[in-house]
């Protein structure tokens, strides 16, 4: 029986796909390029969060450069991303896509901005996404060195991703305060409603952190102690950020979210609730970082309100 729990990681052989997968699993910054003699690999990943477990598997494979005609098609498409050109796909690729459609629920396409033609390889997988609609679509820019002076071209890639429903994650961003990180890739994958998801029941009986996801939650939030006056600057900055987000939260929106999730949705329909959460997560991911933090806080309060 086919299980739709595969994460397809695609990119040219010289691109650091193995390092990205290893970092996503470990929850660390992008590791240096990992040399591998194998063009493809299958790597099991057991997601274990506070609320559920899910067995998934990375399928890592290498793409081949496409023809000049395909490259020109992509270049024209980038200049007008709202258009939907006909994507030439041969019969064997169609058959491959059909066979993968019952297995793959996430695609992580990886390319190197130093070689802009490597972005062209996304073309057949853009068609796969249109035809089969996997839940997670990530376009990840990686490089051994930070890439500067490419803002115009990055804007084109970003705009294309927005139009086509892919999330843009630029791990080459030179801005030290960039919201892009391996953690964002990890969060997107962890938040998916996997076919293998098994909810956990009952409260946690110990204080051992989750093995895969670090979720800091305090069920006794009303009694959270204030940071000490002599707290280090980093801790004071965190509390200042907390205060800033708290002041921006709209109580009316919290109420509306709570009603959307728990009044308009039958409480017995877990799949519909997860679908709603996935939709909200996708909406939040497209916002600017400051607004996204506020919306995420409002969503958390709406969820917490249901448990009171």
mmCIF file of C-alpha atoms in Angstrom, residues 41-177:
data_model
loop_
_atom_site.group_PDB
_atom_site.id
_atom_site.type_symbol
_atom_site.label_atom_id
_atom_site.label_comp_id
_atom_site.label_asym_id
_atom_site.label_seq_id
_atom_site.Cartn_x
_atom_site.Cartn_y
_atom_site.Cartn_z
ATOM 1 C CA UNK A 41 19.447 8.429 -1.496
ATOM 2 C CA UNK A 42 16.528 7.480 0.754
ATOM 3 C CA UNK A 43 16.770 8.704 4.338
ATOM 4 C CA UNK A 44 14.153 7.904 6.998
ATOM 5 C CA UNK A 45 13.095 10.762 9.284
ATOM 6 C CA UNK A 46 10.865 10.124 12.301
ATOM 7 C CA UNK A 47 9.219 13.404 13.277
ATOM 8 C CA UNK A 48 8.496 13.503 17.002
ATOM 9 C CA UNK A 49 6.802 16.607 18.378
ATOM 10 C CA UNK A 50 4.968 17.414 21.564
ATOM 11 C CA UNK A 51 1.681 16.601 19.852
ATOM 12 C CA UNK A 52 2.296 13.860 17.298
ATOM 13 C CA UNK A 53 4.742 11.482 15.656
ATOM 14 C CA UNK A 54 5.065 10.768 11.937
ATOM 15 C CA UNK A 55 7.296 8.503 9.903
ATOM 16 C CA UNK A 56 8.588 10.277 6.800
ATOM 17 C CA UNK A 57 11.376 9.696 4.323
ATOM 18 C CA UNK A 58 13.607 12.005 2.324
ATOM 19 C CA UNK A 59 14.082 10.927 -1.273
ATOM 20 C CA UNK A 60 17.136 12.802 -2.516
ATOM 21 C CA UNK A 61 17.757 12.836 -6.249
ATOM 22 C CA UNK A 62 19.811 14.819 -8.749
ATOM 23 C CA UNK A 63 18.393 16.793 -11.642
ATOM 24 C CA UNK A 64 19.956 17.124 -15.080
ATOM 25 C CA UNK A 65 20.328 20.418 -16.983
ATOM 26 C CA UNK A 66 17.414 20.982 -19.323
ATOM 27 C CA UNK A 67 17.522 22.013 -22.962
ATOM 28 C CA UNK A 68 18.121 25.545 -24.221
ATOM 29 C CA UNK A 69 14.431 25.770 -25.145
ATOM 30 C CA UNK A 70 13.445 24.965 -21.557
ATOM 31 C CA UNK A 71 15.902 27.550 -20.236
ATOM 32 C CA UNK A 72 14.461 30.231 -22.506
ATOM 33 C CA UNK A 73 10.935 29.290 -21.440
ATOM 34 C CA UNK A 74 11.860 29.748 -17.781
ATOM 35 C CA UNK A 75 13.583 33.082 -18.445
ATOM 36 C CA UNK A 76 10.488 34.381 -20.229
ATOM 37 C CA UNK A 77 8.282 33.047 -17.434
ATOM 38 C CA UNK A 78 10.379 34.802 -14.793
ATOM 39 C CA UNK A 79 9.883 38.115 -16.561
ATOM 40 C CA UNK A 80 6.102 37.603 -16.387
ATOM 41 C CA UNK A 81 5.416 35.176 -13.512
ATOM 42 C CA UNK A 82 1.645 35.682 -13.563
ATOM 43 C CA UNK A 83 1.458 33.920 -16.936
ATOM 44 C CA UNK A 84 1.090 30.143 -17.130
ATOM 45 C CA UNK A 85 2.960 28.867 -20.200
ATOM 46 C CA UNK A 86 2.484 25.337 -21.429
ATOM 47 C CA UNK A 87 5.279 23.228 -19.911
ATOM 48 C CA UNK A 88 6.625 20.621 -22.321
ATOM 49 C CA UNK A 89 6.731 17.290 -20.467
ATOM 50 C CA UNK A 90 7.536 14.039 -22.226
ATOM 51 C CA UNK A 91 5.658 10.795 -21.699
ATOM 52 C CA UNK A 92 8.263 9.182 -19.445
ATOM 53 C CA UNK A 93 8.274 12.229 -17.141
ATOM 54 C CA UNK A 94 4.476 12.192 -16.981
ATOM 55 C CA UNK A 95 4.589 8.531 -15.997
ATOM 56 C CA UNK A 96 7.212 9.257 -13.339
ATOM 57 C CA UNK A 97 5.073 12.057 -11.933
ATOM 58 C CA UNK A 98 2.013 9.828 -11.808
ATOM 59 C CA UNK A 99 3.914 7.135 -9.926
ATOM 60 C CA UNK A 100 5.275 9.663 -7.416
ATOM 61 C CA UNK A 101 1.953 11.410 -6.865
ATOM 62 C CA UNK A 102 0.717 8.771 -4.398
ATOM 63 C CA UNK A 103 3.969 8.856 -2.428
ATOM 64 C CA UNK A 104 5.289 12.420 -2.352
ATOM 65 C CA UNK A 105 3.643 15.115 -0.210
ATOM 66 C CA UNK A 106 6.555 17.586 -0.113
ATOM 67 C CA UNK A 107 9.091 18.867 -2.622
ATOM 68 C CA UNK A 108 12.241 20.703 -1.591
ATOM 69 C CA UNK A 109 13.866 22.081 -4.750
ATOM 70 C CA UNK A 110 17.445 23.237 -4.145
ATOM 71 C CA UNK A 111 19.494 25.400 -6.499
ATOM 72 C CA UNK A 112 22.617 27.564 -6.477
ATOM 73 C CA UNK A 113 22.102 31.269 -7.318
ATOM 74 C CA UNK A 114 25.709 31.376 -8.578
ATOM 75 C CA UNK A 115 24.452 29.237 -11.463
ATOM 76 C CA UNK A 116 21.122 30.759 -12.458
ATOM 77 C CA UNK A 117 20.512 27.975 -14.975
ATOM 78 C CA UNK A 118 20.169 25.529 -12.071
ATOM 79 C CA UNK A 119 16.828 27.189 -11.270
ATOM 80 C CA UNK A 120 15.577 26.004 -14.677
ATOM 81 C CA UNK A 121 15.492 22.436 -13.337
ATOM 82 C CA UNK A 122 12.370 23.318 -11.339
ATOM 83 C CA UNK A 123 10.319 23.377 -14.551
ATOM 84 C CA UNK A 124 9.056 19.754 -14.668
ATOM 85 C CA UNK A 125 8.392 19.858 -10.908
ATOM 86 C CA UNK A 126 6.346 23.014 -11.345
ATOM 87 C CA UNK A 127 4.142 20.904 -13.608
ATOM 88 C CA UNK A 128 4.083 18.118 -11.003
ATOM 89 C CA UNK A 129 2.918 20.663 -8.419
ATOM 90 C CA UNK A 130 0.156 21.913 -10.740
ATOM 91 C CA UNK A 131 -1.059 18.399 -11.561
ATOM 92 C CA UNK A 132 -0.762 16.691 -8.155
ATOM 93 C CA UNK A 133 -0.720 19.497 -5.539
ATOM 94 C CA UNK A 134 1.651 18.188 -2.857
ATOM 95 C CA UNK A 135 1.128 19.915 0.490
ATOM 96 C CA UNK A 136 4.624 21.411 0.803
ATOM 97 C CA UNK A 137 6.540 23.209 -1.971
ATOM 98 C CA UNK A 138 9.852 24.800 -0.979
ATOM 99 C CA UNK A 139 12.355 26.502 -3.278
ATOM 100 C CA UNK A 140 15.664 26.764 -1.423
ATOM 101 C CA UNK A 141 18.668 28.789 -2.567
ATOM 102 C CA UNK A 142 21.963 27.450 -1.193
ATOM 103 C CA UNK A 143 25.630 28.109 -1.860
ATOM 104 C CA UNK A 144 28.977 27.452 -0.241
ATOM 105 C CA UNK A 145 29.368 31.225 0.051
ATOM 106 C CA UNK A 146 26.929 34.030 0.771
ATOM 107 C CA UNK A 147 25.649 35.608 -2.427
ATOM 108 C CA UNK A 148 25.422 39.373 -2.699
ATOM 109 C CA UNK A 149 24.587 41.717 -5.559
ATOM 110 C CA UNK A 150 21.848 39.502 -6.988
ATOM 111 C CA UNK A 151 18.790 41.266 -5.605
ATOM 112 C CA UNK A 152 17.154 41.771 -9.000
ATOM 113 C CA UNK A 153 17.376 38.139 -9.992
ATOM 114 C CA UNK A 154 16.355 36.971 -6.524
ATOM 115 C CA UNK A 155 13.293 39.193 -6.786
ATOM 116 C CA UNK A 156 12.348 37.384 -10.008
ATOM 117 C CA UNK A 157 12.710 33.978 -8.358
ATOM 118 C CA UNK A 158 10.755 35.155 -5.321
ATOM 119 C CA UNK A 159 7.922 36.579 -7.448
ATOM 120 C CA UNK A 160 7.732 33.363 -9.460
ATOM 121 C CA UNK A 161 7.507 31.313 -6.251
ATOM 122 C CA UNK A 162 4.705 33.500 -4.889
ATOM 123 C CA UNK A 163 2.720 33.190 -8.110
ATOM 124 C CA UNK A 164 3.200 29.417 -8.323
ATOM 125 C CA UNK A 165 2.574 28.605 -4.644
ATOM 126 C CA UNK A 166 6.160 27.711 -3.714
ATOM 127 C CA UNK A 167 7.718 29.066 -0.533
ATOM 128 C CA UNK A 168 11.000 30.882 -1.182
ATOM 129 C CA UNK A 169 13.788 30.175 1.339
ATOM 130 C CA UNK A 170 17.039 32.025 0.633
ATOM 131 C CA UNK A 171 19.850 30.468 2.658
ATOM 132 C CA UNK A 172 22.358 32.708 0.821
ATOM 133 C CA UNK A 173 20.829 35.932 2.172
ATOM 134 C CA UNK A 174 23.627 38.210 3.387
ATOM 135 C CA UNK A 175 21.332 40.051 5.820
ATOM 136 C CA UNK A 176 22.310 38.878 9.344
ATOM 137 C CA UNK A 177 18.693 39.394 10.473
#
